[in-house]
XYZ file of C-alpha atoms in Angstrom:
528
model
C 37.805 -20.646 -27.275
C 37.855 -22.330 -24.396
C 34.911 -23.723 -22.407
C 34.793 -24.140 -18.793
C 32.606 -27.437 -17.546
C 31.655 -27.233 -13.739
C 29.638 -30.798 -12.485
C 26.705 -29.957 -11.056
C 28.064 -31.090 -7.337
C 30.020 -27.761 -7.338
C 26.951 -25.498 -7.851
C 25.221 -24.066 -4.847
C 22.203 -26.137 -3.889
C 20.462 -22.820 -3.102
C 20.820 -21.703 -7.049
C 19.914 -25.338 -8.151
C 16.483 -25.548 -6.428
C 15.727 -21.789 -6.105
C 13.473 -22.122 -9.116
C 11.569 -24.947 -8.114
C 11.150 -23.855 -4.542
C 9.633 -20.836 -5.649
C 7.199 -22.208 -8.101
C 5.284 -24.364 -5.886
C 1.987 -25.499 -7.598
C -1.305 -24.218 -6.210
C -3.486 -27.101 -4.955
C -6.589 -25.152 -5.733
C -7.902 -21.851 -7.100
C -8.279 -18.640 -4.802
C -10.731 -18.703 -2.310
C -11.889 -15.677 -0.307
C -14.320 -16.299 1.969
C -16.629 -13.467 3.044
C -16.067 -12.025 6.665
C -19.097 -10.382 7.449
C -22.457 -9.844 9.654
C -24.614 -12.947 9.336
C -27.876 -13.451 11.077
C -27.003 -17.246 12.735
C -29.880 -16.336 15.296
C -33.070 -14.749 14.067
C -32.546 -10.739 14.905
C -29.022 -11.248 16.212
C -26.106 -10.461 13.773
C -23.103 -11.622 14.214
C -19.713 -10.692 12.174
C -18.029 -13.781 11.442
C -17.193 -16.710 8.654
C -20.437 -18.542 8.028
C -19.573 -22.100 8.218
C -21.901 -25.648 9.011
C -20.847 -28.322 11.011
C -22.573 -31.895 10.788
C -25.179 -33.785 8.766
C -27.575 -32.280 8.709
C -25.680 -28.934 8.853
C -25.638 -26.767 11.896
C -24.484 -22.860 11.017
C -22.014 -21.059 13.286
C -20.213 -17.989 12.665
C -16.335 -18.359 13.326
C -13.752 -15.590 14.256
C -10.378 -15.953 12.474
C -7.771 -16.142 15.566
C -4.541 -16.811 16.656
C -4.923 -18.345 19.987
C -5.559 -21.842 18.860
C -4.168 -24.365 16.772
C -7.314 -26.023 16.052
C -10.907 -24.492 15.392
C -13.178 -24.377 18.453
C -17.190 -25.199 18.181
C -19.178 -23.957 20.627
C -21.432 -26.429 21.893
C -25.240 -25.178 22.740
C -25.129 -24.735 26.230
C -26.292 -22.316 29.027
C -22.684 -22.473 30.771
C -20.355 -20.935 28.394
C -19.081 -18.192 30.480
C -20.189 -19.678 34.026
C -21.550 -22.891 35.583
C -24.963 -21.655 36.842
C -25.426 -22.549 40.313
C -25.750 -24.902 42.342
C -23.238 -26.714 39.943
C -20.549 -24.078 40.033
C -17.050 -25.394 41.528
C -15.327 -22.684 43.255
C -12.201 -24.570 43.840
C -12.105 -25.832 39.865
C -13.308 -22.184 38.673
C -9.915 -20.640 40.903
C -7.513 -23.287 39.515
C -8.610 -22.384 35.705
C -8.511 -18.775 36.173
C -5.218 -18.426 38.534
C -2.812 -18.342 35.384
C -4.510 -15.778 33.387
C -7.353 -14.478 35.705
C -10.142 -15.999 33.668
C -12.526 -15.016 35.819
C -14.285 -12.495 33.974
C -17.821 -12.195 31.978
C -18.357 -10.484 28.812
C -20.319 -7.195 29.362
C -23.840 -8.275 28.068
C -24.069 -11.051 30.650
C -22.762 -8.575 33.345
C -25.420 -5.944 32.402
C -28.200 -8.678 32.289
C -26.832 -9.898 35.657
C -27.274 -6.713 36.889
C -30.873 -6.430 36.051
C -31.753 -9.536 38.114
C -31.613 -12.169 35.209
C -31.232 -15.677 36.487
C -28.551 -17.728 35.383
C -30.442 -20.785 34.409
C -32.732 -21.668 31.700
C -33.212 -21.637 27.973
C -32.651 -17.808 27.646
C -28.937 -18.239 28.896
C -28.530 -21.001 25.801
C -29.659 -18.137 23.596
C -27.022 -15.551 25.134
C -24.322 -17.990 25.015
C -25.221 -18.153 20.910
C -25.260 -14.535 20.491
C -21.837 -14.118 22.158
C -20.340 -17.492 20.251
C -22.014 -17.097 17.318
C -24.327 -20.052 17.381
C -24.305 -23.403 19.288
C -23.604 -26.798 18.046
C -25.841 -29.663 19.284
C -23.674 -33.169 18.439
C -26.793 -35.270 19.257
C -28.369 -33.815 16.249
C -25.578 -34.432 13.839
C -25.185 -38.253 12.485
C -21.576 -37.908 11.605
C -20.207 -36.551 14.856
C -17.444 -38.718 16.185
C -15.930 -38.124 19.536
C -12.568 -38.911 19.598
C -11.399 -38.512 22.886
C -11.922 -37.027 26.300
C -9.069 -35.540 28.536
C -6.024 -36.859 27.134
C -2.070 -36.137 26.787
C -2.972 -35.127 23.317
C -4.813 -31.712 24.714
C -0.878 -30.560 24.954
C -1.532 -29.560 21.815
C -3.498 -26.721 22.448
C -1.014 -24.496 24.148
C -3.489 -21.796 24.657
C -6.129 -24.013 26.476
C -3.282 -25.857 28.546
C -1.773 -22.607 30.000
C -5.527 -21.362 31.165
C -6.008 -24.803 32.652
C -9.066 -25.398 30.787
C -9.465 -29.158 30.604
C -13.084 -29.468 29.737
C -13.025 -30.358 26.211
C -12.235 -32.959 23.570
C -11.393 -33.494 20.195
C -13.873 -34.587 17.772
C -14.426 -35.371 13.939
C -17.182 -33.587 11.833
C -18.143 -32.932 8.496
C -17.287 -29.234 7.912
C -17.976 -26.474 5.065
C -17.794 -23.155 4.641
C -21.682 -21.929 3.876
C -20.561 -19.661 1.153
C -18.401 -22.021 -0.588
C -20.135 -22.937 -3.578
C -20.949 -19.537 -4.330
C -17.715 -18.116 -4.162
C -15.713 -21.093 -6.225
C -18.491 -20.437 -9.072
C -17.922 -16.653 -9.113
C -14.352 -17.391 -9.328
C -14.078 -19.699 -11.725
C -17.256 -19.960 -13.650
C -17.514 -23.698 -12.695
C -18.863 -26.311 -10.138
C -16.458 -27.996 -7.845
C -15.967 -31.564 -7.842
C -18.506 -33.308 -5.459
C -15.600 -34.529 -3.274
C -13.859 -30.930 -2.632
C -17.287 -29.560 -1.390
C -16.768 -30.097 2.359
C -14.222 -32.399 4.408
C -14.196 -34.762 7.694
C -11.288 -33.221 10.381
C -10.869 -32.410 13.839
C -12.078 -29.933 15.972
C -12.312 -28.608 19.778
C -15.525 -29.270 21.385
C -16.183 -28.274 24.789
C -17.995 -30.733 27.181
C -21.101 -30.743 28.270
C -22.125 -28.011 31.102
C -18.566 -26.704 30.680
C -17.157 -23.143 30.736
C -15.500 -21.970 27.368
C -11.915 -20.794 28.963
C -12.545 -17.496 28.510
C -12.717 -17.418 24.797
C -14.103 -14.344 23.547
C -15.304 -16.037 20.364
C -15.456 -19.443 17.915
C -12.281 -19.233 17.302
C -11.286 -20.523 13.507
C -7.425 -21.412 14.180
C -5.299 -19.717 11.784
C -2.005 -20.126 13.246
C 0.834 -21.776 11.647
C -0.117 -25.245 12.956
C -3.610 -24.456 12.047
C -5.435 -28.174 11.884
C -8.155 -26.813 9.550
C -5.982 -24.979 7.196
C -3.789 -28.214 6.510
C -6.812 -30.236 5.949
C -8.519 -27.848 3.354
C -4.654 -28.027 1.681
C -4.622 -31.777 1.937
C -8.035 -31.923 0.183
C -7.159 -29.697 -2.374
C -9.915 -27.047 -1.248
C -7.439 -24.442 -0.671
C -4.656 -23.064 -3.155
C -1.909 -23.328 -0.077
C -1.593 -23.083 3.835
C -1.002 -19.061 3.141
C -3.797 -16.985 3.826
C -4.464 -13.072 4.079
C -7.400 -11.397 6.136
C -9.448 -7.943 6.387
C -12.529 -6.999 7.953
C -14.416 -8.166 5.358
C -12.840 -11.225 3.987
C -10.477 -14.131 4.399
C -8.698 -15.435 1.397
C -7.104 -18.972 1.613
C -3.954 -19.461 -0.487
C -4.342 -15.914 -1.953
C -3.909 -12.393 -1.273
C -6.008 -9.333 -2.683
C -3.051 -6.760 -3.628
C -5.556 -4.300 -4.480
C -6.662 -4.451 -0.621
C -3.754 -2.786 0.613
C -1.221 0.434 0.535
C 2.403 0.399 1.340
C 4.447 -2.402 2.012
C 3.940 -5.084 4.655
C 5.793 -4.899 7.623
C 6.782 -9.022 8.372
C 7.061 -10.503 11.938
C 8.432 -13.910 12.748
C 5.884 -15.909 14.911
C 6.835 -15.403 18.527
C 7.596 -18.102 21.216
C 4.048 -17.938 22.996
C 5.454 -19.994 26.093
C 8.533 -17.572 26.263
C 6.835 -14.770 28.393
C 3.507 -14.651 30.326
C 2.872 -11.078 29.504
C 3.363 -11.943 25.776
C 1.480 -15.104 25.198
C 0.689 -14.610 21.449
C 2.161 -15.286 17.804
C 2.371 -11.663 16.753
C 4.054 -9.405 19.345
C 4.693 -5.559 18.425
C 6.090 -2.667 19.942
C 3.513 0.457 20.207
C 5.628 3.531 20.300
C 2.775 6.181 19.855
C -0.980 6.132 20.449
C -2.768 9.209 19.779
C -6.765 9.695 19.972
C -8.566 12.081 17.061
C -12.207 13.011 18.314
C -12.941 13.263 14.294
C -11.262 13.073 10.960
C -10.718 16.733 11.044
C -9.129 17.147 14.523
C -5.581 17.075 15.654
C -4.341 13.983 17.678
C -3.709 13.556 21.615
C -1.293 11.496 23.032
C -2.690 8.651 25.232
C 0.429 7.058 26.241
C 3.656 8.139 28.033
C 5.967 5.197 26.996
C 5.970 2.441 24.354
C 4.375 -0.711 25.505
C 4.464 -4.094 23.970
C 1.495 -5.802 22.609
C -0.110 -8.718 21.044
C -1.786 -8.608 18.179
C -4.815 -10.864 17.228
C -7.986 -10.735 14.937
C -9.598 -13.031 17.403
C -9.932 -10.791 20.146
C -12.856 -8.530 19.628
C -11.665 -5.498 21.777
C -8.569 -3.429 22.477
C -6.660 -4.042 25.864
C -4.493 -0.899 26.800
C -2.320 0.030 29.666
C -4.351 1.883 32.722
C -2.497 4.915 31.893
C -4.103 5.175 27.781
C -7.664 3.794 28.963
C -7.812 6.864 31.634
C -6.321 9.330 29.096
C -9.248 8.032 26.717
C -11.962 8.435 29.101
C -10.836 11.874 30.062
C -10.364 13.058 26.116
C -14.205 11.906 25.292
C -15.806 14.450 27.329
C -18.446 12.015 28.500
C -19.369 10.351 31.920
C -18.265 6.915 32.145
C -21.233 4.912 33.294
C -19.822 1.584 33.290
C -16.557 -0.501 32.581
C -16.681 -4.099 31.783
C -14.157 -6.900 30.797
C -14.685 -6.224 27.053
C -16.173 -2.479 26.847
C -16.649 0.611 28.474
C -19.911 2.472 28.514
C -20.435 6.277 28.252
C -23.591 8.226 28.815
C -25.083 9.860 26.007
C -26.133 8.223 22.292
C -23.448 7.352 19.770
C -22.958 10.597 17.447
C -22.439 11.311 14.013
C -18.484 11.645 14.302
C -15.947 9.333 13.436
C -12.864 8.903 15.987
C -9.835 7.600 15.210
C -7.276 5.783 16.871
C -3.795 6.096 15.363
C -1.360 3.325 16.475
C 2.431 3.805 15.270
C 4.361 0.543 15.362
C 8.068 0.132 15.826
C 9.504 -0.502 12.391
C 7.314 2.735 11.100
C 3.956 1.203 10.273
C 1.015 3.336 11.010
C -2.683 2.418 11.297
C -5.896 4.368 11.568
C -8.596 2.436 13.557
C -11.863 4.488 13.181
C -14.243 4.585 16.247
C -17.738 5.281 14.844
C -20.039 7.429 17.578
C -17.776 10.126 18.549
C -18.842 13.525 19.335
C -20.365 15.713 22.706
C -23.431 14.983 23.852
C -26.122 17.208 25.815
C -26.807 16.178 29.359
C -30.642 15.689 28.559
C -29.909 13.281 25.778
C -30.591 9.700 26.799
C -28.715 6.526 25.408
C -24.954 4.898 25.845
C -22.291 4.989 23.556
C -19.944 1.496 23.894
C -16.655 1.349 22.896
C -14.697 -2.211 22.725
C -11.777 -0.773 25.112
C -11.887 -3.585 28.220
C -9.288 -4.801 30.802
C -9.284 -8.228 28.955
C -9.936 -10.426 31.945
C -12.529 -12.106 29.399
C -12.118 -12.387 25.945
C -8.906 -11.554 25.293
C -5.370 -12.946 26.851
C -5.298 -11.779 30.374
C -5.898 -8.457 32.233
C -2.466 -7.302 31.611
C -1.862 -8.647 28.438
C -2.196 -5.326 26.280
C -3.812 -6.402 22.835
C -4.785 -4.844 19.575
C -7.540 -6.938 18.834
C -10.285 -6.800 15.959
C -10.616 -3.115 16.133
C -7.268 -2.792 15.239
C -6.958 -5.690 12.913
C -10.179 -4.644 10.871
C -8.273 -1.676 9.484
C -5.069 -3.725 7.904
C -4.262 -6.390 5.590
C -3.099 -9.493 7.979
C -1.221 -12.110 6.051
C 0.270 -15.576 6.960
C 2.963 -16.585 4.290
C 3.873 -20.604 4.733
C 6.924 -20.478 2.718
C 8.503 -17.470 4.047
C 7.364 -18.736 7.374
C 6.282 -14.804 8.763
C 3.104 -12.865 9.099
C 3.030 -9.470 7.371
C 0.718 -6.177 8.362
C -0.013 -3.504 5.653
C -2.356 -0.619 5.900
C -5.931 -1.282 4.553
C -6.917 0.294 1.317
C -10.310 2.013 2.247
C -10.764 3.986 -0.912
C -13.910 3.798 -2.682
C -12.212 3.135 -6.057
C -10.407 0.387 -4.829
C -10.351 -2.803 -7.213
C -9.743 -6.306 -6.146
C -6.398 -8.326 -7.581
C -6.302 -11.318 -6.165
C -2.728 -13.005 -6.484
C -1.312 -16.484 -5.263
C 0.289 -16.405 -1.804
C 2.439 -19.453 -0.785
C 2.475 -21.076 -4.416
C 3.014 -19.897 -7.721
C -0.027 -20.131 -10.166
C -3.748 -20.818 -9.872
C -4.654 -23.925 -11.881
C -6.802 -23.373 -14.862
C -10.499 -24.358 -14.489
C -12.550 -25.161 -17.249
C -16.004 -23.016 -17.241
C -18.975 -25.028 -17.214
C -21.458 -22.540 -16.367
C -22.310 -19.000 -17.038
C -22.961 -16.050 -14.468
C -26.091 -14.701 -16.522
C -28.302 -16.219 -19.045
C -26.551 -16.752 -22.164
C -28.513 -16.316 -25.928
C -28.376 -20.224 -26.243
C -30.726 -20.470 -23.114
C -32.973 -17.711 -24.392
C -32.932 -19.011 -27.941
C -33.559 -22.574 -27.172
C -36.591 -21.809 -24.843
C -37.877 -20.053 -28.180
C -37.324 -22.762 -30.305
C -39.143 -25.062 -28.012
C -42.164 -23.075 -27.833
C -42.421 -22.525 -31.663
C -41.502 -26.050 -32.191
C -44.200 -27.323 -30.078
C -46.839 -24.829 -31.635
C -45.599 -25.978 -35.180
C -45.740 -29.599 -34.512
C -49.734 -29.408 -32.930
C -50.454 -27.533 -36.226
C -48.884 -30.076 -38.393
C -51.162 -32.855 -36.427
C -54.004 -30.630 -37.011
C -53.068 -30.198 -40.866
C -52.934 -34.259 -41.404
C -56.508 -34.564 -39.807
C -57.756 -31.555 -41.743
C -56.264 -32.936 -44.988
C -57.723 -36.349 -44.170
C -61.562 -35.016 -43.298
C -61.124 -32.589 -46.483
C -60.854 -35.791 -48.572
C -64.191 -36.796 -46.786
C -65.963 -33.852 -47.539
C -65.386 -31.852 -44.203
C -65.164 -28.170 -44.057
C -62.092 -26.374 -42.506
C -64.314 -25.013 -39.558
C -61.390 -24.639 -37.124
C -59.266 -22.726 -39.575
C -56.424 -25.188 -39.422
C -55.190 -24.068 -43.076
C -54.546 -20.797 -42.191
C -52.635 -21.447 -39.016
C -50.478 -23.874 -40.458
C -49.714 -21.109 -42.485
C -48.706 -18.502 -39.774
C -46.715 -21.003 -38.178
C -44.614 -21.568 -41.215
C -43.977 -18.086 -41.726
C -43.227 -17.592 -38.077
C -40.630 -20.765 -38.133
C -39.203 -19.010 -41.121
C -38.718 -15.480 -39.286
C -37.400 -17.574 -36.271
C -34.688 -18.817 -38.584
C -33.619 -15.271 -39.604
C -33.630 -13.999 -36.135
C -31.273 -16.907 -34.734
C -28.875 -16.613 -37.410
C -28.930 -12.520 -36.635
C -28.073 -13.558 -32.935
C -25.645 -16.336 -33.642
C -23.838 -14.088 -36.021
C -24.059 -10.925 -33.027
C -22.716 -13.130 -30.531
C -19.616 -14.287 -32.139
C -18.891 -11.102 -33.413
C -19.135 -9.702 -30.171
C -17.007 -12.696 -28.757
C -20.243 -14.074 -26.639
């Protein structure tokens, strides 16, 4: 038998290191942070990721976004959308707005202004907090540090640079997910180490009295250069710099395989500076768009030709070509009451039907985005139906940048694979029998964490409480028994019934011993 020996140098390096590259160790357990409605302000629900900044903590709801590399912390202010008079600088406003027409307003501001509301006062601080999921006051935090004002470092935020928004700076502050401890303990059955419950890192904070550059929400930056995700990974709070997102959770370093149906269609990150009409990371060609007035109705087409669109969960509306918007308005069989930058208002109250937008992307992915409230209304019915389709002048990428925002992304699983350096989109599994199946993403295997707590009271806790009660009673009775015997020797009668009491305690303790033994044996046999 002859043997062939090959030097290691002759083997392809991809074969030698392939296994090592695919077996990157996860830095932490899976972390699926709830993405849901939360009451940051009394009586106001905001859909977002509940986080806390500063010491003592101030709570804010952040929106996962692909616009910024950094995370945007909204300052508590009345000027988030437009500087109140007489401070408005018309020249500055035109300069900031010229590149992407950032001269719009959220519909709720326009409606209130139409009713004669004043731009100044505390009321508008509340309005800003409603739009941006809260407001941060640096003066109340002992850990806030202003890193810099306007410097060349601001070029690190391409979106803010491109829209000419310069009234902001970097700051460092303590950060934590509000529900981190609860999620960690439910996932691992353990308590995280004290140093891994929060971290201090860098954020974008607008200047006092600044307009927020047309951003439609407080953005948690999830770009490939996300500074927050990188900081969480370096602090070993998340498993990797990969993530996946649904309308109900942000899974950091993980993906729920039970959350999607079908394969992921992949998208390489686009060059955001290449095309002014596509200043985004995920760009897709929409080849068909249909509207179904109910789940049972046949679809009617809304577009005559395909169009390129941005996909971003941080944009809370759909920005569609004008022909698609007009076609939709004609199909809903309602009168348009008003059109705003981020939604359209139809006359008549929301009805029970659920309409569906069906998007078909080049590459085969087909997504059904539901729109509750559809249905015909009578002329005498009062009320309004708001649909998140706008022109994009505010809260999106611009008035002529077609965008599939949150109404679309809430019905898919969106993921970023930092190893493959690509995004993936798959249809969301919205079935009632869906089961969670969390898997690592961007790493090989979650670390094993030794359980240190139980989620429900165990038999040990219950038995310990019972033993404590019985022992207390038994010791008290024993002391009384000693005094009784001493008194009996002196000719004192048992007027308190001590002898009968101690006999009862002895019998009870004997019964408790049998109960404990049986309970322990039963728990052991059942694996408890």
